[in-house]
XYZ file of C-alpha atoms in Angstrom:
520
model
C 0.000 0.000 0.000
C 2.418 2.580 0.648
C 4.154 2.012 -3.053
C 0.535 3.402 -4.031
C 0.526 6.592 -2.877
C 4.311 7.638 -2.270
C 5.369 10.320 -4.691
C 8.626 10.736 -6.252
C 11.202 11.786 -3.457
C 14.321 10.854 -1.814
C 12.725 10.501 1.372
C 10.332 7.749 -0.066
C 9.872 4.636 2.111
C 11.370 1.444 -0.086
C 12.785 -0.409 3.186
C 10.510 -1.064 5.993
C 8.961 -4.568 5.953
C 6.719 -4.024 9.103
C 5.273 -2.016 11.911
C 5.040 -2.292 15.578
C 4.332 0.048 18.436
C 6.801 1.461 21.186
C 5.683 2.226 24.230
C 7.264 4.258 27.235
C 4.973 4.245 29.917
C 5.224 6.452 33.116
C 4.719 4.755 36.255
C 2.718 6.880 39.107
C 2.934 5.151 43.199
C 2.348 6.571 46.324
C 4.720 5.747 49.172
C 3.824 6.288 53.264
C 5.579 5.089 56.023
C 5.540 1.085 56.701
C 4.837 1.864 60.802
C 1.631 3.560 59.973
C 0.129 1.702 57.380
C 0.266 -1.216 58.816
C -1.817 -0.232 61.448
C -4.631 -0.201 58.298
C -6.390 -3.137 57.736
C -7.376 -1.643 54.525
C -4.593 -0.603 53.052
C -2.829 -3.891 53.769
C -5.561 -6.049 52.401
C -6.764 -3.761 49.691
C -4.381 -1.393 48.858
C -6.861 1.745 49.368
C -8.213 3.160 52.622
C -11.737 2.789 52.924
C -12.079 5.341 55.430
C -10.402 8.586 56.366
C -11.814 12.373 56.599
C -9.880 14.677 54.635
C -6.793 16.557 56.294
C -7.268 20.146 57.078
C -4.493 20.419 54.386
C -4.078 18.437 51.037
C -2.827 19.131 47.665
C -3.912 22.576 46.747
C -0.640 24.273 47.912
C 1.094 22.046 45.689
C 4.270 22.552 47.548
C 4.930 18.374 47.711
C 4.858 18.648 44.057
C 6.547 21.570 42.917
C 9.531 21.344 46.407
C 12.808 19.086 46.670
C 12.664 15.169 46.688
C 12.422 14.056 50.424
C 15.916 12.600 51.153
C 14.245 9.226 52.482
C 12.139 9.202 48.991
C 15.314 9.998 46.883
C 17.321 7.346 48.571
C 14.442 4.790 47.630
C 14.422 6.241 43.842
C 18.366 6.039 43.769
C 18.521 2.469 45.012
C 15.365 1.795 42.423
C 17.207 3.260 39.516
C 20.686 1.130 40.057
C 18.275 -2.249 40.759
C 16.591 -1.262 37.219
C 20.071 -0.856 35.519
C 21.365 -3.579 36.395
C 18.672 -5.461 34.929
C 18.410 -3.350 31.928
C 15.679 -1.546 32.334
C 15.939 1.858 31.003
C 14.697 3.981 33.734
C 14.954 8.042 33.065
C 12.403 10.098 34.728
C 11.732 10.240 38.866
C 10.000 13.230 40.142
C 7.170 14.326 42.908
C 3.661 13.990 41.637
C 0.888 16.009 42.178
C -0.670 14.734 45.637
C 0.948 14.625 48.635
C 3.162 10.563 48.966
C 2.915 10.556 45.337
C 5.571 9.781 42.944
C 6.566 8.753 39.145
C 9.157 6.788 36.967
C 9.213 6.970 33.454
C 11.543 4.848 31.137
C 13.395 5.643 27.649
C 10.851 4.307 24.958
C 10.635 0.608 23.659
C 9.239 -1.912 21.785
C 5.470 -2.528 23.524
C 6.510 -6.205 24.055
C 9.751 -5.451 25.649
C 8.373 -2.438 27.512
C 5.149 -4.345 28.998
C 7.362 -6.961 30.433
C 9.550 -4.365 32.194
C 6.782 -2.206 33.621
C 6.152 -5.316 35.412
C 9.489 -5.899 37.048
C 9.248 -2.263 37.305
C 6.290 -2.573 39.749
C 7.258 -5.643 41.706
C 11.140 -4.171 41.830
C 9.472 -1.256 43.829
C 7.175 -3.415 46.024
C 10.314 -5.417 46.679
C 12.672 -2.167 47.596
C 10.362 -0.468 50.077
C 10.294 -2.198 52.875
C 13.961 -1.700 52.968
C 13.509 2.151 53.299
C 10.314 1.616 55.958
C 8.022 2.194 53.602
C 5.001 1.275 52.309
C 4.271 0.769 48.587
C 0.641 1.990 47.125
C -0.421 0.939 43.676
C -3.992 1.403 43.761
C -5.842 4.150 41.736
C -6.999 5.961 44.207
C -5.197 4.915 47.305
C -6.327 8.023 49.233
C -9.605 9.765 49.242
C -9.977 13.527 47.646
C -6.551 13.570 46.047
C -4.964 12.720 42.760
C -5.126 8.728 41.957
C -2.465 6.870 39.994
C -2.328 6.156 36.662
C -0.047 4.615 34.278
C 0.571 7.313 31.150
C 1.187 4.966 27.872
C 3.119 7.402 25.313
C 2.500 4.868 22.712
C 3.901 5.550 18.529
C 3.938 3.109 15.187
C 7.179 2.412 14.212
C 8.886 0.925 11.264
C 10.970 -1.705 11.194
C 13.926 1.008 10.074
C 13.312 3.169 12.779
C 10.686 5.654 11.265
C 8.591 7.424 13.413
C 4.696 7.008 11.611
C 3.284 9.887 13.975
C 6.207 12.029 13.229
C 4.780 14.665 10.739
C 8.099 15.215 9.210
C 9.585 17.457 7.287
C 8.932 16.750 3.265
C 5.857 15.664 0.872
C 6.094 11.872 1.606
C 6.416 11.935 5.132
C 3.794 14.169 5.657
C 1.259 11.861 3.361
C 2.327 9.535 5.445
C 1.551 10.767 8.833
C -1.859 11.938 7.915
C -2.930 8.553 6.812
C -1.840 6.683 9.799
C -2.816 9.779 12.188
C -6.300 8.981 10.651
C -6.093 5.270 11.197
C -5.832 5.831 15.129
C -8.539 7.985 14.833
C -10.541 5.731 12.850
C -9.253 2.821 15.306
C -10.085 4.917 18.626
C -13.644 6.094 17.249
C -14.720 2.910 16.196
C -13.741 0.613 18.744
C -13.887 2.710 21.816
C -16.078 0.439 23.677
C -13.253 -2.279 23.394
C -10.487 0.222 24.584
C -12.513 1.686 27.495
C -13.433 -2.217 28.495
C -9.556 -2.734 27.896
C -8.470 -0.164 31.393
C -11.746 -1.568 33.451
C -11.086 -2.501 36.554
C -12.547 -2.070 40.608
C -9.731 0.735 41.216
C -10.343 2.566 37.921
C -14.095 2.985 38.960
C -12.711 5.018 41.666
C -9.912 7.270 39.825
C -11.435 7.707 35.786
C -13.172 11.165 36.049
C -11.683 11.936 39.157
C -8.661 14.457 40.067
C -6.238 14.986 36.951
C -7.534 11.436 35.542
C -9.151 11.544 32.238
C -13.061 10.628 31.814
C -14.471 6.846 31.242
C -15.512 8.914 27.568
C -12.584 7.891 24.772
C -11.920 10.728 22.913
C -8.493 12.186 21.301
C -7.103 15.268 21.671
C -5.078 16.883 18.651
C -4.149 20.383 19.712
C -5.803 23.459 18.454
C -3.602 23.845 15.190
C -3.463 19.867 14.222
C -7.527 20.162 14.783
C -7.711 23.040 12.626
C -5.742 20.913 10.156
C -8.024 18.122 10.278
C -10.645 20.547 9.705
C -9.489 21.540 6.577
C -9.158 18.186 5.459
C -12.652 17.541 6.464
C -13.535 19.911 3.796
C -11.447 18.803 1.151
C -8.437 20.701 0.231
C -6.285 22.710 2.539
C -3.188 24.520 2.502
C -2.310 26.183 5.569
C -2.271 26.007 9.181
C -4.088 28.143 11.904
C -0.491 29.645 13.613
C 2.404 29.220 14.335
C 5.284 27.116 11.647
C 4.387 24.916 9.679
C 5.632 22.075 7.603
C 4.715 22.312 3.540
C 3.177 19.145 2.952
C 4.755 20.047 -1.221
C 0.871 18.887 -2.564
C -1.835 21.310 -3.049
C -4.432 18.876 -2.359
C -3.337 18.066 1.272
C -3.040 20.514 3.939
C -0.040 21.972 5.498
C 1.578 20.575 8.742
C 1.718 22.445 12.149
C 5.170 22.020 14.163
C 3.887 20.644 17.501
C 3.201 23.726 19.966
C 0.902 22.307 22.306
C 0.887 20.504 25.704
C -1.231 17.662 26.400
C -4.552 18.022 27.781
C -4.573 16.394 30.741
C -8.227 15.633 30.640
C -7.665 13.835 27.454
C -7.748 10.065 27.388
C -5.934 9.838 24.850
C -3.828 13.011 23.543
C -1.448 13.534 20.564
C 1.563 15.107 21.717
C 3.651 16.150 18.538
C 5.126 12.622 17.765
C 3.203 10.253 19.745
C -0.073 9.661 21.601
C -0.178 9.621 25.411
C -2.528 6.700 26.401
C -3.665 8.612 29.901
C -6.402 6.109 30.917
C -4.993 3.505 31.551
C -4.667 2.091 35.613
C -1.076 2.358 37.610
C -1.663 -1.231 38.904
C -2.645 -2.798 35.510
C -0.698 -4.714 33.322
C -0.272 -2.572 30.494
C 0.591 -5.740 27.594
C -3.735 -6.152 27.745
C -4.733 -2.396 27.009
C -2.274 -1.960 24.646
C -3.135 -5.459 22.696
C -6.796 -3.894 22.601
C -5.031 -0.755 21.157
C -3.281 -2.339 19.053
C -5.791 -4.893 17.208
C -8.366 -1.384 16.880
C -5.445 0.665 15.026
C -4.639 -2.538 13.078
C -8.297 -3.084 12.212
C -8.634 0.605 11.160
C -5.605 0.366 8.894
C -6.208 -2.635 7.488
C -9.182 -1.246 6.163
C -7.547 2.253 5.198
C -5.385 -0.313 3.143
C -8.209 -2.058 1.237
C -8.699 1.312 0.284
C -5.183 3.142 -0.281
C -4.989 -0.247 -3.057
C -7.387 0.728 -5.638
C -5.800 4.230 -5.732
C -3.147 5.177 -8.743
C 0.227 5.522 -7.527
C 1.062 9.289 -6.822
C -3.213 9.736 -6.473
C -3.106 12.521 -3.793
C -6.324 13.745 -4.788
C -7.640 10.098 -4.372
C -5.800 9.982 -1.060
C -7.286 13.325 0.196
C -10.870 11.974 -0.611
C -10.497 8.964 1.503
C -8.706 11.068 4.249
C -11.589 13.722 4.199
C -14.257 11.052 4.422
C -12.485 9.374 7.106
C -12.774 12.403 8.890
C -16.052 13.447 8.955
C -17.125 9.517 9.650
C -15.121 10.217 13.416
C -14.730 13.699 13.973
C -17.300 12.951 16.760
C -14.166 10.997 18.534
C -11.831 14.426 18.880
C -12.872 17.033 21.685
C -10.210 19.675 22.618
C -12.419 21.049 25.890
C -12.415 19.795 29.708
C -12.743 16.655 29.846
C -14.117 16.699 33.609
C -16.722 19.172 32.187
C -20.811 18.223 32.433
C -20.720 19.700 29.406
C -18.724 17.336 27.798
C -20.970 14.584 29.220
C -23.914 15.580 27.738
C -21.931 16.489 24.428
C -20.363 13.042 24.072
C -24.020 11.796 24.462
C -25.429 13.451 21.637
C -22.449 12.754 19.616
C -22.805 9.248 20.233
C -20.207 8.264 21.938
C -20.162 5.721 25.001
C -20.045 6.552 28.422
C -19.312 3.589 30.244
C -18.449 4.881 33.884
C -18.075 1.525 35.805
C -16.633 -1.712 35.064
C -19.353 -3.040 35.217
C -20.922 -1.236 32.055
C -17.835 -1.775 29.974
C -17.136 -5.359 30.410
C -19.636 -6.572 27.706
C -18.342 -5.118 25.264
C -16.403 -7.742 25.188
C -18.965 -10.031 24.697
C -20.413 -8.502 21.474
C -20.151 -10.257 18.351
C -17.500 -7.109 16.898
C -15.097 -8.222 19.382
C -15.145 -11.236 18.721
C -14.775 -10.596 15.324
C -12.052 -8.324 15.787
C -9.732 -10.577 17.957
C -10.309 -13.399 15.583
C -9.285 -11.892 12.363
C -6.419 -10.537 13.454
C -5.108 -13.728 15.578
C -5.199 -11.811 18.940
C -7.605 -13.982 21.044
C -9.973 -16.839 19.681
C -13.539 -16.488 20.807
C -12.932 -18.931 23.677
C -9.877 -17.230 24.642
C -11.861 -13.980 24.840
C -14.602 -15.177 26.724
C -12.481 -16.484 29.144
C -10.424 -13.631 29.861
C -13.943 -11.888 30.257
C -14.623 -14.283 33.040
C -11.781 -13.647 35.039
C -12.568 -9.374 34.683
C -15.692 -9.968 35.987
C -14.707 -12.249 38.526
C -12.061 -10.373 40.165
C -14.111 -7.494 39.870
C -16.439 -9.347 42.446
C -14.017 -10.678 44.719
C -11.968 -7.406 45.394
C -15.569 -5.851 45.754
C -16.207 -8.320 48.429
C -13.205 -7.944 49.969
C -13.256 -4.271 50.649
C -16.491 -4.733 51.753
C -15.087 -7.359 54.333
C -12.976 -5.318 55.688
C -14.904 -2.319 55.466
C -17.177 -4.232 57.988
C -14.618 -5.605 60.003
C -12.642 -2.218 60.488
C -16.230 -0.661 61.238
C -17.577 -3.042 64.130
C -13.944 -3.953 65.695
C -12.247 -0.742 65.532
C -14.465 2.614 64.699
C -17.606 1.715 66.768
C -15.637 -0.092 69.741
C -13.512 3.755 69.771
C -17.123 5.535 69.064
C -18.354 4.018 72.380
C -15.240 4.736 74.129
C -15.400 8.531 73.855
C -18.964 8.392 74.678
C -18.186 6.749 78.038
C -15.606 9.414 78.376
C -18.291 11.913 77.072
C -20.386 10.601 79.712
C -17.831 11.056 82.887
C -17.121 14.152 82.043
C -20.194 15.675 82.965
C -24.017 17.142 81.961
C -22.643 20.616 81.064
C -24.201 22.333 77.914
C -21.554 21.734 75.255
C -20.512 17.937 76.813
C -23.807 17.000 76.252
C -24.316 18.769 72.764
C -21.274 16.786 71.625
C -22.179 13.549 73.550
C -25.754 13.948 71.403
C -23.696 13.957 67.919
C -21.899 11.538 68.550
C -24.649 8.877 69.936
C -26.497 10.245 66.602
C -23.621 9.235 64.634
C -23.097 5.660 66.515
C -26.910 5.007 65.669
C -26.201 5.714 62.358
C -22.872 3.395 62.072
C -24.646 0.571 63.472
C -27.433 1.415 60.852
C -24.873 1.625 58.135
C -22.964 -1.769 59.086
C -26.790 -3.671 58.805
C -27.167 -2.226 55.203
C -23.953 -3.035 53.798
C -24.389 -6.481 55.486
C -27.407 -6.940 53.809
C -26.640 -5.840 50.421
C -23.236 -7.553 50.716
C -25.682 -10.984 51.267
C -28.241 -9.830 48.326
C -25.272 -9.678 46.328
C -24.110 -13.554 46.665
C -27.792 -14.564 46.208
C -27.967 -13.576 42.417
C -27.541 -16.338 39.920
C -24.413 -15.450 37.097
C -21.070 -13.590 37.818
C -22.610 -10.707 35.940
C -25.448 -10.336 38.127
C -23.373 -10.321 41.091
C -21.206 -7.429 39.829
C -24.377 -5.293 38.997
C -25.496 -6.268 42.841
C -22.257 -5.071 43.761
C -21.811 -2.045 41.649
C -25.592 -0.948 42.337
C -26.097 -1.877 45.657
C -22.693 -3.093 47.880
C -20.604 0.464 47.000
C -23.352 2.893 47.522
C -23.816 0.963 51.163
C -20.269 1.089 51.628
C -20.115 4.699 51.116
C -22.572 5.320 53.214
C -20.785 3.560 56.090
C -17.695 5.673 55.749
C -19.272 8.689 55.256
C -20.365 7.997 59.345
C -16.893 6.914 59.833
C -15.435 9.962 58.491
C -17.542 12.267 59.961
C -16.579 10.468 63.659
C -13.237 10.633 63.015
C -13.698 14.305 63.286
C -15.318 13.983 66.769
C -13.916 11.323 68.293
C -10.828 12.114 70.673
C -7.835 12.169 68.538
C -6.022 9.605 70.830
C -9.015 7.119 70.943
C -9.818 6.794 67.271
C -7.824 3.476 66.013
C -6.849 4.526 62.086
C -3.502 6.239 60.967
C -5.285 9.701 60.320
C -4.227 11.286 56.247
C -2.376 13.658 57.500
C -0.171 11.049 59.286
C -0.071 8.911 55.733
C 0.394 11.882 53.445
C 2.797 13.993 55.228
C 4.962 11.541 57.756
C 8.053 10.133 56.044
């Protein structure tokens, strides 16, 4: 296909025999001191705390991002670095992140293959080192309540076999041809397939994070940049010529549009957001294994270019009008797919909805789309996953779905009738001995209010927790969970939480946040 529509240059591609992807994925953690977590039940058995009032201070002063490395966190990220070396793992990047505990590694880019298999030494290399610094390794999504969760950043490119850049918009006629065609094959890819792609980053701890603080929506869309949008605008309309600021590259063809140098940032909001050579895969989950969203990636981009193919074929060679017809229509078939606005936004929500796009905000309502007969399809054709081998991945999503449900629902329960309520009656006792005066018995009141309402709470998630098992298929037991075991659950800390601000500081039995966030 590409013999079909290179013109004559020097720069024309006559060498590369295949594609693949590279991947260079940045790795987001939280680390807290080792004494005071493991006085959590919940973060040792889940990972996350279920309960915990927000500190009177958290991340808005962002002085834990923008200030010095702690010397205790530097030492672990010096002794991670030589343990990655050694076994070849190109680590670059360490820095603070945005919430307070929270940190990020980033490597030189690889091949996907290569670079999936070393974010996962990556992550157990870091479990493995932080005990030996007394601390405490957090790879959940949202560990902490109210501040940023973790995420795994994908900057993901196609490749040749040569070492050619395919998202690199280059600098003559053929390159530029070039980039435009495949730039509209990951459109094409992402538009079409979304629902496989969003399914592809579902898990329990992404229902908490996607939408949330400086993590992108549960909506796939792509974000260009205001002068590759206007661009693509252009194209929409047939033949362009120019770009909207800024340089440009001359694309050498009066029937394709000019090229912008890259002069934007990312948008952070963006699931998934061109920046100048490379897409930056921002949805996917800091604890996930990225080899399975990136094999969903992968087989959609592959799918959309095969089919870009079928078409490029029946074109003449050096057919840039032909080329610019199939690009244009291409375009306005998933321009509904690029948004350039806040992805946090209500606005957005009820945009993506009339264009179309899905919106599936729990794991829950993603999963199936594995089920449907176009994935099946999909996988099949290309060799990725037969339809047995699909359906039984499926399985196992939904069923550790339920199980880590049911576990933080466990100990959600146990924490709540061992710990909080034993400590809630406590400080009434001491409530009571202190006295009848006017404000004693105002907070004695609230407090006996709130108990009533714990014990209330710990009935209902009990209940719903039992409703739950009762249903017949996996499925049905994740939509018990999902519809009825959370909400319960939330309810029950949201007591908690509000008794932790009430009950005596040296009776209540949880590692406060800000002993977690700000004790190293």
């Amino acid at each position: 296909t590409s013999e079909s529509i290179e013109p004559e240059s020097s720069s024309e591609n006559t060498t590369a025999t295949r594609v693949f992807t590279n991947i260079g994925p940045e790795q987001e953690y939280f680390l807290i001191d080792r004494r005071l977590a493991e006085q959590r039940p919940d973060l040792v058995l889940t990972g996350r705390t279920l309960f915990g009032a927000a500190p009177p201070k958290g991340q808005e002063l962002e002085d834990q991002y923008f200030g010095p490395i702690r010397e205790r966190i530097l030492a672990f990220m010096m002794d991670l670095d030589r343990e990655l070396w050694r076994l070849g793992i190109p680590a670059k990047t360490r820095h603070n992140e945005v919430a307070p505990g929270q940190f990020e590694m980033a490597p030189v880019f690889e091949p996907t293959s290569v670079g999936s298999d070393h974010n996962m030494i990556v992550m157990s290399t870091m479990r493995r080192l932080a005990p030996q610094h007394g601390l405490m390794f957090l790879i959940h999504e949202k560990p902490f309540a109210g501040i940023n969760g973790s995420g795994k950043h994908n900057n993901w490119s196609l490749a040749t076999d040569d070492g050619e850049n395919l998202l690199d918009p280059g600098n003559d006629p053929h390159a530029n041809a070039q980039f435009l065609a495949f730039l509209m094959g990951v459109i094409r890819g992402v538009n079409v397939h979304a629902d496989l792609i969003r399914a592809s980053i579902a898990d329990a701890g992404q229902d908490h994070r996607l939408g949330a603080n400086e993590a992108p929506p549960a909506i796939m869309s792509i974000f260009l940049g205001s002068q590759l949008e206007d661009v693509i605008g252009q194209l929409e309309r047939g033949a362009a010529s120019k770009s909207k600021r800024g340089g440009h590259v001359e694309l050498g063809v009066t029937s394709l549009p000019v090229l912008p140098k890259d002069a934007t940032d990312r948008n952070r909001t963006s699931p998934f957001a061109f920046t100048g050579n490379k897409f930056e895969f921002r949805a996917v989950g800091s604890s996930a294994p990225i080899y399975w969203p990136q094999t969903v990636l992968n087989t959609a981009v592959a799918d959309s270019l095969g089919s870009l193919a079928d078409e490029l074929e029946k074109l003449e060679p050096g057919d840039f009008d032909g080329l610019t017809t199939i690009l244009s229509r291409i375009v306005k078939e998933n321009k509904q797919v690029l948004f350039e606005g806040n992805g946090y936004s209500e606005e957005w929500h009820a945009e993506a909805a009339r264009r179309g796009l899905p919106n599936n905000r729990t794991t829950v309502d993603a999963l199936p789309s594995f089920s449907t007969d176009k994935a099946k399809e999909v996988f099949a054709r290309f060799g990725v996953l037969s339809e047995r081998e699909l359906a039984a991945r499926t399985e196992i999503l939904w069923e550790r779905y339920v199980k880590v449900q049911n576990i933080e629902a466990l100990c959600a329960l146990d924490i709540a009738k061992t710990m909080i309520l034993p400590a809630t009656v406590t400080y009434l006792g001491r409530l009571g001995a202190a006295g009848s005066s006017r404000g004693v018995a105002h907070v004695a009141e609230v407090v006996a209010g709130l108990a009533d309402q714990l014990v209330d709470a710990i009935h209902a998630l009990e209940h719903a927790q039992h409703g739950a098992h009762e249903t017949g298929s996996v499925q049905e037991e994740a939509r018990a969970f999902c519809d009825d075991v959370i909400p319960a659950q939330n309810a029950l800390r949201a007591v908690a939480d509000e008794l932790e601000t009430l009950v005596a500081d040296d009776l209540w039995p949880l590692p406060k946040y800000r002993e977690l966030l700000f004790q190293y």
